[in-house]
JSON list of N, CA and C in Angstrom, two decimals:
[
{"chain": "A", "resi": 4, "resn": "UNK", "atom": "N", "xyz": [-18.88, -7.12, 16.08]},
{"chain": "A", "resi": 4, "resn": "UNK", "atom": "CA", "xyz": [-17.63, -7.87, 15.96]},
{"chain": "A", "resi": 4, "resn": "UNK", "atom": "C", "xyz": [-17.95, -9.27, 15.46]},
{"chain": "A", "resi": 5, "resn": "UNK", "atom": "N", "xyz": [-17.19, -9.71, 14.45]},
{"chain": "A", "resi": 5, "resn": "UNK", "atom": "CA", "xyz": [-17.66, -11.09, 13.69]},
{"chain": "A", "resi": 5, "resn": "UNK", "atom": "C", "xyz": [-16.36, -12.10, 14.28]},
{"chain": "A", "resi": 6, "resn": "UNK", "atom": "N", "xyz": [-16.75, -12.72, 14.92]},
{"chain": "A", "resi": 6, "resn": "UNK", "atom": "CA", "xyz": [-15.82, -13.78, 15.51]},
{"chain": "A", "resi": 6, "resn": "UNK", "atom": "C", "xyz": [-15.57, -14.97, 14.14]},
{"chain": "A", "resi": 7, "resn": "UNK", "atom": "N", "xyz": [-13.95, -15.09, 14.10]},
{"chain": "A", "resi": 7, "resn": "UNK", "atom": "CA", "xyz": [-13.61, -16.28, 13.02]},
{"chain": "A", "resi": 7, "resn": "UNK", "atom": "C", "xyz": [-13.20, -17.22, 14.16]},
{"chain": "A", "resi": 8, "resn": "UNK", "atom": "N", "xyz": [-13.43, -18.82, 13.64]},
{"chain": "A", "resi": 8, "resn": "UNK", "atom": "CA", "xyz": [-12.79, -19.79, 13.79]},
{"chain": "A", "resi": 8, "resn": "UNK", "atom": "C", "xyz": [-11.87, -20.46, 13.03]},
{"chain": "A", "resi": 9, "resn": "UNK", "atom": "N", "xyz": [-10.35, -20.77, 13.02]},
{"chain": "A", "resi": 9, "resn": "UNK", "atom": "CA", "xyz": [-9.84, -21.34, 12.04]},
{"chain": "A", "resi": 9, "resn": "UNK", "atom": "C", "xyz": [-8.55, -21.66, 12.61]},
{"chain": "A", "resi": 10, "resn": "UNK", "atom": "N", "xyz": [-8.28, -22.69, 12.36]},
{"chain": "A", "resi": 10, "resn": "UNK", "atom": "CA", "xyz": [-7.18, -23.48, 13.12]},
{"chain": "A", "resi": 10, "resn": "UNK", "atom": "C", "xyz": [-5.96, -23.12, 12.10]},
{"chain": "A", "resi": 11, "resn": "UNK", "atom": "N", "xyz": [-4.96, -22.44, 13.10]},
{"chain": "A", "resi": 11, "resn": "UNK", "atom": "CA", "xyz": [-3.53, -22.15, 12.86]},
{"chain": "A", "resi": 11, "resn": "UNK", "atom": "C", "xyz": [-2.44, -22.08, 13.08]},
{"chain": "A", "resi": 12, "resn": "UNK", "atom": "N", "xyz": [-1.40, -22.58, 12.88]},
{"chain": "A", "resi": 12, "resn": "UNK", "atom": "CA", "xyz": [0.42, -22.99, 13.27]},
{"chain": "A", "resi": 12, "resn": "UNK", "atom": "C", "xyz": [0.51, -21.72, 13.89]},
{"chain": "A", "resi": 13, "resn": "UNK", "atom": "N", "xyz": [1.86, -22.01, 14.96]},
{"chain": "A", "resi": 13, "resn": "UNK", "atom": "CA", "xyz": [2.20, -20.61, 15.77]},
{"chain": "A", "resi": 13, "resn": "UNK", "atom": "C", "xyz": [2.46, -19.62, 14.73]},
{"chain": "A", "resi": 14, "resn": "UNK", "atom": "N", "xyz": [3.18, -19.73, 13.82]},
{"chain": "A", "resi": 14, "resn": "UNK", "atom": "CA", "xyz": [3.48, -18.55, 12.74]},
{"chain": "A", "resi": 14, "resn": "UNK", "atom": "C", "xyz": [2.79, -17.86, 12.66]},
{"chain": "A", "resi": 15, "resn": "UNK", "atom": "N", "xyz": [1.56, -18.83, 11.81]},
{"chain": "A", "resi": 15, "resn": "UNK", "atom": "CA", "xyz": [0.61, -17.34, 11.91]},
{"chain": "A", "resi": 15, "resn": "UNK", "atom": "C", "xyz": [-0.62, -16.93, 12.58]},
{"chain": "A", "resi": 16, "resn": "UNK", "atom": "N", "xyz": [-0.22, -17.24, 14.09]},
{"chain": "A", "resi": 16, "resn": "UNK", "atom": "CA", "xyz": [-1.22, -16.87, 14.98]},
{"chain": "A", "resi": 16, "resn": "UNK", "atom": "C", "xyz": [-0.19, -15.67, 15.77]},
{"chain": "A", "resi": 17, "resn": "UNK", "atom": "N", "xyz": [1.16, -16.18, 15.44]},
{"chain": "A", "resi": 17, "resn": "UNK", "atom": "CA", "xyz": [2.24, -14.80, 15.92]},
{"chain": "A", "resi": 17, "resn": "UNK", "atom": "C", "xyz": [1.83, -13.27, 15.09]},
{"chain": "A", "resi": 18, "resn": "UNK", "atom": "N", "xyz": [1.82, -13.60, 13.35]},
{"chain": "A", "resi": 18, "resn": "UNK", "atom": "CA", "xyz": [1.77, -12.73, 12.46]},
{"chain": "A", "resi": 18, "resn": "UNK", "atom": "C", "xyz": [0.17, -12.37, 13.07]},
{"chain": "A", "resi": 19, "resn": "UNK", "atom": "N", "xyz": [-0.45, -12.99, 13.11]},
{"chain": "A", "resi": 19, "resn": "UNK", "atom": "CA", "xyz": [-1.96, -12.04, 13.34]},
{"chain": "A", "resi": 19, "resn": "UNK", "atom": "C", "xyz": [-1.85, -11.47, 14.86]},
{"chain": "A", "resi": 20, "resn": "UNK", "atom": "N", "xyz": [-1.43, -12.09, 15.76]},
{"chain": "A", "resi": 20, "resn": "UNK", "atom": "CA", "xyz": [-1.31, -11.35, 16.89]},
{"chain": "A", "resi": 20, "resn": "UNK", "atom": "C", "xyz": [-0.02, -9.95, 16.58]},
{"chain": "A", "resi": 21, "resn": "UNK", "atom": "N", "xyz": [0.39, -10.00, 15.97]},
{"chain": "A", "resi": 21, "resn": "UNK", "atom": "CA", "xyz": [1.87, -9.13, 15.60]},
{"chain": "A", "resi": 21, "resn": "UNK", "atom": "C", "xyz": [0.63, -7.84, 14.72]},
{"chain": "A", "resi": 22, "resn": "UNK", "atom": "N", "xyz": [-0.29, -8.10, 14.53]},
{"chain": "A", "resi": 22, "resn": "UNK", "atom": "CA", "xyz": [-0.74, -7.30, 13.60]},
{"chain": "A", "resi": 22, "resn": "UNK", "atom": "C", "xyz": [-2.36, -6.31, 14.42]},
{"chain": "A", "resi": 23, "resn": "UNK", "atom": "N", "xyz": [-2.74, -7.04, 15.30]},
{"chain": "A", "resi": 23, "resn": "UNK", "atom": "CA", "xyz": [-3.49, -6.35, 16.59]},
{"chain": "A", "resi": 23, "resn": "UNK", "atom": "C", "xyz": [-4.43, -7.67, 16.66]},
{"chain": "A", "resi": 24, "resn": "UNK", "atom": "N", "xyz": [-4.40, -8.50, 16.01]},
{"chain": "A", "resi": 24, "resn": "UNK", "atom": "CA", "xyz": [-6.14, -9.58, 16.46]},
{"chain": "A", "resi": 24, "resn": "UNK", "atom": "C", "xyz": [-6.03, -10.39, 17.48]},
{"chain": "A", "resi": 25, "resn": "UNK", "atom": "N", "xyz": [-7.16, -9.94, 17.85]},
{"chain": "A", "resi": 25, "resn": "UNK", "atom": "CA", "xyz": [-7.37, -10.51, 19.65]},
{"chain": "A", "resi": 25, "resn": "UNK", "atom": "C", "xyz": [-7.63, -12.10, 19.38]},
{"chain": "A", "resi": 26, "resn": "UNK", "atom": "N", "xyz": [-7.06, -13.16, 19.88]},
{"chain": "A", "resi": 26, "resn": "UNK", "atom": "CA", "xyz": [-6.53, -14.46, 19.58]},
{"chain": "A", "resi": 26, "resn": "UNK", "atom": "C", "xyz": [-7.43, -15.06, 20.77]},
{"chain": "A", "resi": 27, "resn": "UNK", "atom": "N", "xyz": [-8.34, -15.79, 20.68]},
{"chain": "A", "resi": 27, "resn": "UNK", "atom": "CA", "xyz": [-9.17, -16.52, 21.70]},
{"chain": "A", "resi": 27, "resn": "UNK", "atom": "C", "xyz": [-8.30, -17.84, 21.79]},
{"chain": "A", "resi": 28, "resn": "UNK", "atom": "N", "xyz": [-7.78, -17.95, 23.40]},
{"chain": "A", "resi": 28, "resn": "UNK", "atom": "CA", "xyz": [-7.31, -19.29, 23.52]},
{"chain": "A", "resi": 28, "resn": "UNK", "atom": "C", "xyz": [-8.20, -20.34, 23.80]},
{"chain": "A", "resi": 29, "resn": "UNK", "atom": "N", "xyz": [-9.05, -20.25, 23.71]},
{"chain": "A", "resi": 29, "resn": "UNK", "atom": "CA", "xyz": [-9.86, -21.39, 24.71]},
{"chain": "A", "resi": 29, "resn": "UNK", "atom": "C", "xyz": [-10.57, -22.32, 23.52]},
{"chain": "A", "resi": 30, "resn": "UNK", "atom": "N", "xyz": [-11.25, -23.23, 23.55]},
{"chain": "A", "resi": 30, "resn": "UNK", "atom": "CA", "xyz": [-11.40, -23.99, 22.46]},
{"chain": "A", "resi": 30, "resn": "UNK", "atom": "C", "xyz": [-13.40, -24.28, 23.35]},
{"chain": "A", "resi": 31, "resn": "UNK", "atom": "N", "xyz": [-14.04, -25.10, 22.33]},
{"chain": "A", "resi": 31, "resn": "UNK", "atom": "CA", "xyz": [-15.36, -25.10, 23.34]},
{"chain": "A", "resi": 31, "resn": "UNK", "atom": "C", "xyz": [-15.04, -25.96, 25.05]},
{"chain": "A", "resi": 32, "resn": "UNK", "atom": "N", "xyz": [-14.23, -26.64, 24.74]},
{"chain": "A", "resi": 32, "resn": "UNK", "atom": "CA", "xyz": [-13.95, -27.59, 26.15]},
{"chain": "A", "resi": 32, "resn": "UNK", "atom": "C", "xyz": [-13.33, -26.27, 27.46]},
{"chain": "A", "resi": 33, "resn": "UNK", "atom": "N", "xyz": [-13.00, -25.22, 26.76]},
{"chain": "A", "resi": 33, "resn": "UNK", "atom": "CA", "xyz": [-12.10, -24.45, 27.68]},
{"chain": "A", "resi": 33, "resn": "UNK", "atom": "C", "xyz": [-10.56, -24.55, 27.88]},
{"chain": "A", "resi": 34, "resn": "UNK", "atom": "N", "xyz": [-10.03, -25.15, 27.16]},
{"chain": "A", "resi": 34, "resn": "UNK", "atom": "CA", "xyz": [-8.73, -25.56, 26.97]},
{"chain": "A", "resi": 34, "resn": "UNK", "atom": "C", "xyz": [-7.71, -25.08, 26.23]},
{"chain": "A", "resi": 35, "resn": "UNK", "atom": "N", "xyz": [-6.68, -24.72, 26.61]},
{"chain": "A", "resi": 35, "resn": "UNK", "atom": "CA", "xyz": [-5.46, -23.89, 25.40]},
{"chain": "A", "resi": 35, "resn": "UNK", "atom": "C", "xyz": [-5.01, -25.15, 24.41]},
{"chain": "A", "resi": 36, "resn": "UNK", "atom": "N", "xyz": [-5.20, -24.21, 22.92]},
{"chain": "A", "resi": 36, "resn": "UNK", "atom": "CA", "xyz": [-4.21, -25.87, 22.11]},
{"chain": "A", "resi": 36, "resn": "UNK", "atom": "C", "xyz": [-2.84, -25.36, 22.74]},
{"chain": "A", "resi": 37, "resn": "UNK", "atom": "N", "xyz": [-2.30, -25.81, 23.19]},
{"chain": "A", "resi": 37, "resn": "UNK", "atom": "CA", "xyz": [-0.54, -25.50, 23.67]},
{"chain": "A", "resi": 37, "resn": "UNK", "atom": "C", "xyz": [0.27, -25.20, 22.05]},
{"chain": "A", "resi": 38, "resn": "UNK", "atom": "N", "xyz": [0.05, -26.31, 21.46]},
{"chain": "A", "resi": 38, "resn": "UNK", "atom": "CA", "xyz": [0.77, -26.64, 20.33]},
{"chain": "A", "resi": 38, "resn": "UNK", "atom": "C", "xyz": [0.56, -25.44, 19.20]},
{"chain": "A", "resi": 39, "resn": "UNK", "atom": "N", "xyz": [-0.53, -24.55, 19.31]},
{"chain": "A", "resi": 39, "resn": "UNK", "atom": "CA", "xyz": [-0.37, -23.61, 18.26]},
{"chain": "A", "resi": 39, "resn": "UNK", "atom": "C", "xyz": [0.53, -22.01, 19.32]},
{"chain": "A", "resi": 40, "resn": "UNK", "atom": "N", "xyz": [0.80, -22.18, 20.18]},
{"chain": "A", "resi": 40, "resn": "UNK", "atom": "CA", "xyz": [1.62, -21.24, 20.86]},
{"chain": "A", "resi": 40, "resn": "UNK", "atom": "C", "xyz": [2.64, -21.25, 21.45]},
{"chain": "A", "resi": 41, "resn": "UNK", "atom": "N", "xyz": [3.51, -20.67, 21.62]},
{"chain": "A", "resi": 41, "resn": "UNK", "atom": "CA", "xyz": [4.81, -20.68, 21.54]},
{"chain": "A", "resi": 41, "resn": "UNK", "atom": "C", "xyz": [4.96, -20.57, 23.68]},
{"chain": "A", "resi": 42, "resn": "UNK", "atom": "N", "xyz": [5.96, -21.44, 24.37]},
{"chain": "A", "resi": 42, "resn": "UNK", "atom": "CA", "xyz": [6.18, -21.15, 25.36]},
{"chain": "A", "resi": 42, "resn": "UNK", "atom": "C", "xyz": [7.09, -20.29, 25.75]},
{"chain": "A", "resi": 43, "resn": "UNK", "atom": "N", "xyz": [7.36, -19.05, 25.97]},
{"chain": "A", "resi": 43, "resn": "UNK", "atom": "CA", "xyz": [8.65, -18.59, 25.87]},
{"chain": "A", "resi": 43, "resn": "UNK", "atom": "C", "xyz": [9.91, -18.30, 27.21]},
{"chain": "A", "resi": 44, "resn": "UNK", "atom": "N", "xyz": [10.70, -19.03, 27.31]},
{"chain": "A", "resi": 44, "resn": "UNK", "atom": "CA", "xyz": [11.67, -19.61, 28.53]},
{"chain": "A", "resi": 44, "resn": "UNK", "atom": "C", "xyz": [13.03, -18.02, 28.49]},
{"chain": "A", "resi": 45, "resn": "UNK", "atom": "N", "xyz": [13.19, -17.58, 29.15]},
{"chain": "A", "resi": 45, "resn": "UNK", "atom": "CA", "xyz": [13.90, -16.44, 29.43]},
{"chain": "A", "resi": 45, "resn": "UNK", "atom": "C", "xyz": [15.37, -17.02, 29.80]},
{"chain": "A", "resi": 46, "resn": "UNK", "atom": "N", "xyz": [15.82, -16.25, 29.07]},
{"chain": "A", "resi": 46, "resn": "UNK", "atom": "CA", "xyz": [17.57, -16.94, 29.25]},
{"chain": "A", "resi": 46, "resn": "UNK", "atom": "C", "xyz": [18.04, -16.08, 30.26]},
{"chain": "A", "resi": 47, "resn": "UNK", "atom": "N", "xyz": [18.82, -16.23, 31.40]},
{"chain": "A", "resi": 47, "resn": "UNK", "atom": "CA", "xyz": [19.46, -15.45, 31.92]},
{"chain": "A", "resi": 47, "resn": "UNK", "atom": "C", "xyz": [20.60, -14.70, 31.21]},
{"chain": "A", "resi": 48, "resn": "UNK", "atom": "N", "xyz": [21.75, -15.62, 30.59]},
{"chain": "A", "resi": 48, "resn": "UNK", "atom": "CA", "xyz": [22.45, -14.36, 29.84]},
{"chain": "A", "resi": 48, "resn": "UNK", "atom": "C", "xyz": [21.59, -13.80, 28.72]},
{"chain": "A", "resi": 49, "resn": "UNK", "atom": "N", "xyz": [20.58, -13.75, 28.43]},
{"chain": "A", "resi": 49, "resn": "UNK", "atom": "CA", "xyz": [19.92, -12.51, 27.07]},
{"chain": "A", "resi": 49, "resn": "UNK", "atom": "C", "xyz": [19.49, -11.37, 28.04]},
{"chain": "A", "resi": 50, "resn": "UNK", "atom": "N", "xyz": [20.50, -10.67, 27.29]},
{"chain": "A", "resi": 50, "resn": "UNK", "atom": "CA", "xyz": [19.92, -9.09, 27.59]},
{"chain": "A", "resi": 50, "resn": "UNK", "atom": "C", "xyz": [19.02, -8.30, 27.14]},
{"chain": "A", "resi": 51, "resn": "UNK", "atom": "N", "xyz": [18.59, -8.96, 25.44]},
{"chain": "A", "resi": 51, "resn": "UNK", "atom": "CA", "xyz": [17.59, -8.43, 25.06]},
{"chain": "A", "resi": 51, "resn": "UNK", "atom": "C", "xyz": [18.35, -7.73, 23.43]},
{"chain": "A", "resi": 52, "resn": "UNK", "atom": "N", "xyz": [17.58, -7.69, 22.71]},
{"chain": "A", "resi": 52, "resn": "UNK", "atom": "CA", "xyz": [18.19, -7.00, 21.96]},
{"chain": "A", "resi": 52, "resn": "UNK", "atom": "C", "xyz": [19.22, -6.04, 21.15]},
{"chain": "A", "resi": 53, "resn": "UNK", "atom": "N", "xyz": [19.76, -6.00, 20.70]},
{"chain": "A", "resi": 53, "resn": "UNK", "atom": "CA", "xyz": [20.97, -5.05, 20.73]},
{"chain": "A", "resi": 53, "resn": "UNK", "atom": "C", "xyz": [20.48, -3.48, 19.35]},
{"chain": "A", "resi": 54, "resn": "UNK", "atom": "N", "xyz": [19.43, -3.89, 19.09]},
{"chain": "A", "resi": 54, "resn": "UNK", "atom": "CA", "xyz": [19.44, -3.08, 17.84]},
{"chain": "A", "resi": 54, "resn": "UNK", "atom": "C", "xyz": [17.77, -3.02, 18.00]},
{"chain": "A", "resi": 55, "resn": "UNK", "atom": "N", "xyz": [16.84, -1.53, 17.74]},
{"chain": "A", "resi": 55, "resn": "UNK", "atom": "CA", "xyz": [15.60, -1.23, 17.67]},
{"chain": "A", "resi": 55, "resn": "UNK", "atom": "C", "xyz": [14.72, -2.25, 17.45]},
{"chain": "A", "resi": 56, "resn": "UNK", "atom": "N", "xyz": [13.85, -2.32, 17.99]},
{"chain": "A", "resi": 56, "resn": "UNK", "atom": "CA", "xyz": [12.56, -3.53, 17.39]},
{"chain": "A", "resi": 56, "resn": "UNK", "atom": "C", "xyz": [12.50, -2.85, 15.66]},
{"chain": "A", "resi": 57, "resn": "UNK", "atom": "N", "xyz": [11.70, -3.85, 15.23]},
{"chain": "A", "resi": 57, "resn": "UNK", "atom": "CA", "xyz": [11.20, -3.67, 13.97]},
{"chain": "A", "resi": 57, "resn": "UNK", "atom": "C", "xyz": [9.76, -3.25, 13.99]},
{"chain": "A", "resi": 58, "resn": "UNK", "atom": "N", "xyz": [9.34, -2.38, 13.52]},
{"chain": "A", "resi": 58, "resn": "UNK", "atom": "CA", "xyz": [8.35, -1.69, 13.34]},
{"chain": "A", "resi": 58, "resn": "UNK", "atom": "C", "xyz": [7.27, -2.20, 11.85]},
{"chain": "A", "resi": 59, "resn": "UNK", "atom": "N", "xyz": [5.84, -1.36, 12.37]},
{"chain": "A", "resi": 59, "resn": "UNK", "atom": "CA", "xyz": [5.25, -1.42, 11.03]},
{"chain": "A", "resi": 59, "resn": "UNK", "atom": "C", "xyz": [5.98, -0.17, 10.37]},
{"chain": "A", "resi": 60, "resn": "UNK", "atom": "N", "xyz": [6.28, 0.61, 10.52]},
{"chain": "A", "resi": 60, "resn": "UNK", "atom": "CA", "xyz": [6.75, 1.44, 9.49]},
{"chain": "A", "resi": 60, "resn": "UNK", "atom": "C", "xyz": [7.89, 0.65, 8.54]},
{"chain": "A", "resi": 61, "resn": "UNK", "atom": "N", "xyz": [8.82, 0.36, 9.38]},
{"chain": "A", "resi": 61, "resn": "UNK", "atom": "CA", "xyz": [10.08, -0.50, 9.01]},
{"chain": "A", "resi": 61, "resn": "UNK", "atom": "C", "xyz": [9.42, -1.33, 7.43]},
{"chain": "A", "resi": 62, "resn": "UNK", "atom": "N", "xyz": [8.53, -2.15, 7.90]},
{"chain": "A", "resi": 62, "resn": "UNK", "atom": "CA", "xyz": [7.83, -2.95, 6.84]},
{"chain": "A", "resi": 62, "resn": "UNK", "atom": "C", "xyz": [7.28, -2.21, 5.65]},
{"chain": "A", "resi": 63, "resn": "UNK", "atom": "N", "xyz": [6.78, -0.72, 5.72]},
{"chain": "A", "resi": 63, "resn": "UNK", "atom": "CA", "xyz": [6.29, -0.23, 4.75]},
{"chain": "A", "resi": 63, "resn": "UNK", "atom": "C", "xyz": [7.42, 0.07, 4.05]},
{"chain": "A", "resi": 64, "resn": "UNK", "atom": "N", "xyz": [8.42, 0.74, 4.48]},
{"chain": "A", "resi": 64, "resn": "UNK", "atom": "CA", "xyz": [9.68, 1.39, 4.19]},
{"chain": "A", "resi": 64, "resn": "UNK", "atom": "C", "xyz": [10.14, -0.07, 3.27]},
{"chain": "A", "resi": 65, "resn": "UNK", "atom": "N", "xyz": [10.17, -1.06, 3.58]},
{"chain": "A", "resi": 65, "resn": "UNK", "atom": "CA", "xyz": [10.94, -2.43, 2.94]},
{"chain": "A", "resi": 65, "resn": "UNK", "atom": "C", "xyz": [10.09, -2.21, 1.63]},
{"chain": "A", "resi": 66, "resn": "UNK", "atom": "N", "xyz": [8.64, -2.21, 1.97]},
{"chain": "A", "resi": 66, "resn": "UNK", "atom": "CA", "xyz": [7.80, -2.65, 0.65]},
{"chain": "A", "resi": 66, "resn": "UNK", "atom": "C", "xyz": [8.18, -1.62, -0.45]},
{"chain": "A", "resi": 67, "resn": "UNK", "atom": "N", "xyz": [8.13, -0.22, -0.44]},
{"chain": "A", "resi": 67, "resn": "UNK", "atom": "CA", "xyz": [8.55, 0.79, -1.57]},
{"chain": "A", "resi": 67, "resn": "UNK", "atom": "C", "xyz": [10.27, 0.53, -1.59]},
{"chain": "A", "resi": 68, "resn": "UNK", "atom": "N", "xyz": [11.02, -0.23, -0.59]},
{"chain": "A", "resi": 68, "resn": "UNK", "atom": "CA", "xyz": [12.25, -0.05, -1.62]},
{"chain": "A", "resi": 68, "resn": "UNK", "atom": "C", "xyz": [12.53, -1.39, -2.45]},
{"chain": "A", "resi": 69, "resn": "UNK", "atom": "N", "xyz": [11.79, -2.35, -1.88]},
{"chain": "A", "resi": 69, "resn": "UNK", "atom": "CA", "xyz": [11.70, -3.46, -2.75]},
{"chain": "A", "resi": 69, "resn": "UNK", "atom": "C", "xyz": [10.67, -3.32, -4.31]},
{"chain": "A", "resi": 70, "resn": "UNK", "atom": "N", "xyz": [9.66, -2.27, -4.34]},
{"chain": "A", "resi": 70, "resn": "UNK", "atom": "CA", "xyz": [9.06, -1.81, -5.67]},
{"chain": "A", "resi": 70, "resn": "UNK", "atom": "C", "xyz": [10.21, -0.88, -6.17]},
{"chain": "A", "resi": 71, "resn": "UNK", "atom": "N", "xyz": [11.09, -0.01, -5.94]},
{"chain": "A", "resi": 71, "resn": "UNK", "atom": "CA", "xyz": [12.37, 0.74, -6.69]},
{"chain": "A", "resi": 71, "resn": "UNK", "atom": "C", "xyz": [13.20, 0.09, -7.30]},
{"chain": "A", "resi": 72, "resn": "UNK", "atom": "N", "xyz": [13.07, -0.17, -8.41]},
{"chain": "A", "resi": 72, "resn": "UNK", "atom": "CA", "xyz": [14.21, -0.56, -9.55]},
{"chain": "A", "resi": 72, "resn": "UNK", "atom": "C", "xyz": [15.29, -0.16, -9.04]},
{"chain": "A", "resi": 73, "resn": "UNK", "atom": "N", "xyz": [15.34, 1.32, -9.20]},
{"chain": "A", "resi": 73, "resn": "UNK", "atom": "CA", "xyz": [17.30, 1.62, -9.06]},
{"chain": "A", "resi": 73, "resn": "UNK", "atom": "C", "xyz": [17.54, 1.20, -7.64]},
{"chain": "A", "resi": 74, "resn": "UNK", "atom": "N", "xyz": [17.13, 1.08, -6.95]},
{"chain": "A", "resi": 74, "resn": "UNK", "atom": "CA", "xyz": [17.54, 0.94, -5.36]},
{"chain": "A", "resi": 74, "resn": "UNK", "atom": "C", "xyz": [17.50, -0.62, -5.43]},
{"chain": "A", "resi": 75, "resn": "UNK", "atom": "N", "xyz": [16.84, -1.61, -5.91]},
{"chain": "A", "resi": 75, "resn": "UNK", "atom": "CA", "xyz": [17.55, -3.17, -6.16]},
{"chain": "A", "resi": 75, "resn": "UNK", "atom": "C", "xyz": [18.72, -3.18, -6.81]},
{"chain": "A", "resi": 76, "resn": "UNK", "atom": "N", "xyz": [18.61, -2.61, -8.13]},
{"chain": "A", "resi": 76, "resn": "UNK", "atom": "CA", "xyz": [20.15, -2.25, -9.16]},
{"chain": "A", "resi": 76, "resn": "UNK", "atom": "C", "xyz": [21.09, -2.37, -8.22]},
{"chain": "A", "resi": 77, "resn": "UNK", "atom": "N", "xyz": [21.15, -0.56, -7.71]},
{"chain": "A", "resi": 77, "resn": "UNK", "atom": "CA", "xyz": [22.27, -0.55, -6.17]},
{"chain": "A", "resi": 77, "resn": "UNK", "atom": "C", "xyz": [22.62, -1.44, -5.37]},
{"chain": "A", "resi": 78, "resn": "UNK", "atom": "N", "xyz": [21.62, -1.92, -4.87]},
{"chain": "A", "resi": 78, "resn": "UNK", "atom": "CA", "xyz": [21.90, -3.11, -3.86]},
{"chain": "A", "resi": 78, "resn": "UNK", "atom": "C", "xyz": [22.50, -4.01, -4.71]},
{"chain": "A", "resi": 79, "resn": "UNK", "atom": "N", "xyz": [22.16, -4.55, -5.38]},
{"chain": "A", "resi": 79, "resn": "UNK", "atom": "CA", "xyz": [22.97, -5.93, -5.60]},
{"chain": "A", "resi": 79, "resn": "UNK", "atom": "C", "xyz": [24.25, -5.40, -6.71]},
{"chain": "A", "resi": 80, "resn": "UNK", "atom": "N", "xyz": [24.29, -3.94, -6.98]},
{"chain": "A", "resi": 80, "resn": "UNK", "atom": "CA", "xyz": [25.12, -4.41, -8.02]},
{"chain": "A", "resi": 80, "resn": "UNK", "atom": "C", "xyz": [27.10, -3.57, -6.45]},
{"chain": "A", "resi": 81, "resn": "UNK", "atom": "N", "xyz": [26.09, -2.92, -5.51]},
{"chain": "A", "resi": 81, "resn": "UNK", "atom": "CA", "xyz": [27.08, -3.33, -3.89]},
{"chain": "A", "resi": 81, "resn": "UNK", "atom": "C", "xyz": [27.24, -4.48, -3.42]},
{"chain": "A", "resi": 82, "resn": "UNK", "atom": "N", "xyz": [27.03, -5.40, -3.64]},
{"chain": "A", "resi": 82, "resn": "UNK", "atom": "CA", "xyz": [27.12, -7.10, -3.08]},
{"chain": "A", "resi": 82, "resn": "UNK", "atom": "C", "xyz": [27.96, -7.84, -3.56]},
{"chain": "A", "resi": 83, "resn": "UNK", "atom": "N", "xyz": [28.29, -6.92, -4.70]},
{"chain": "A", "resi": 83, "resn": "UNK", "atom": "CA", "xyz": [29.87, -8.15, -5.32]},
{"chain": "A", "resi": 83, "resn": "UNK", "atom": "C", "xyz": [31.28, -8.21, -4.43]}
]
């Protein structure tokens, strides 16, 4: 296992954790940067979602209909 170091905004320490990489919090002092991670505060009225998570499939499925010509055509020429 080749350990990287490289300092990164929550975005994309979300996108790499969103993607399986094991995210070392600790820094040499032993310390969390707070600031590259997100705190997350639970609302009492959120129930949670109303509609399926988004998937990796979901994402592949986006990428081939965004390479289909006629299926952009369609779409936008439904948007008027």
């Amino acid at each position: 296992e080749d350990a990287v170091e490289k300092r990164a905004d929550r975005k994309i320490v979300a996108l790499l954790v969103s993607a399986g990489v094991d995210i070392d919090r600790n820094d040499e002092a032993g310390s969390m940067h707070p600031e590259l991670f997100d705190i997350e505060t639970p609302d009492e009225d959120d129930t949670g979602p109303s509609a399926p998570s988004f998937t990796a499939d979901d994402v592949i499925e986006f990428h081939y209909m965004l390479e289909d010509d006629a299926y952009i055509r369609e779409f936008f020429a439904n948007r008027g």
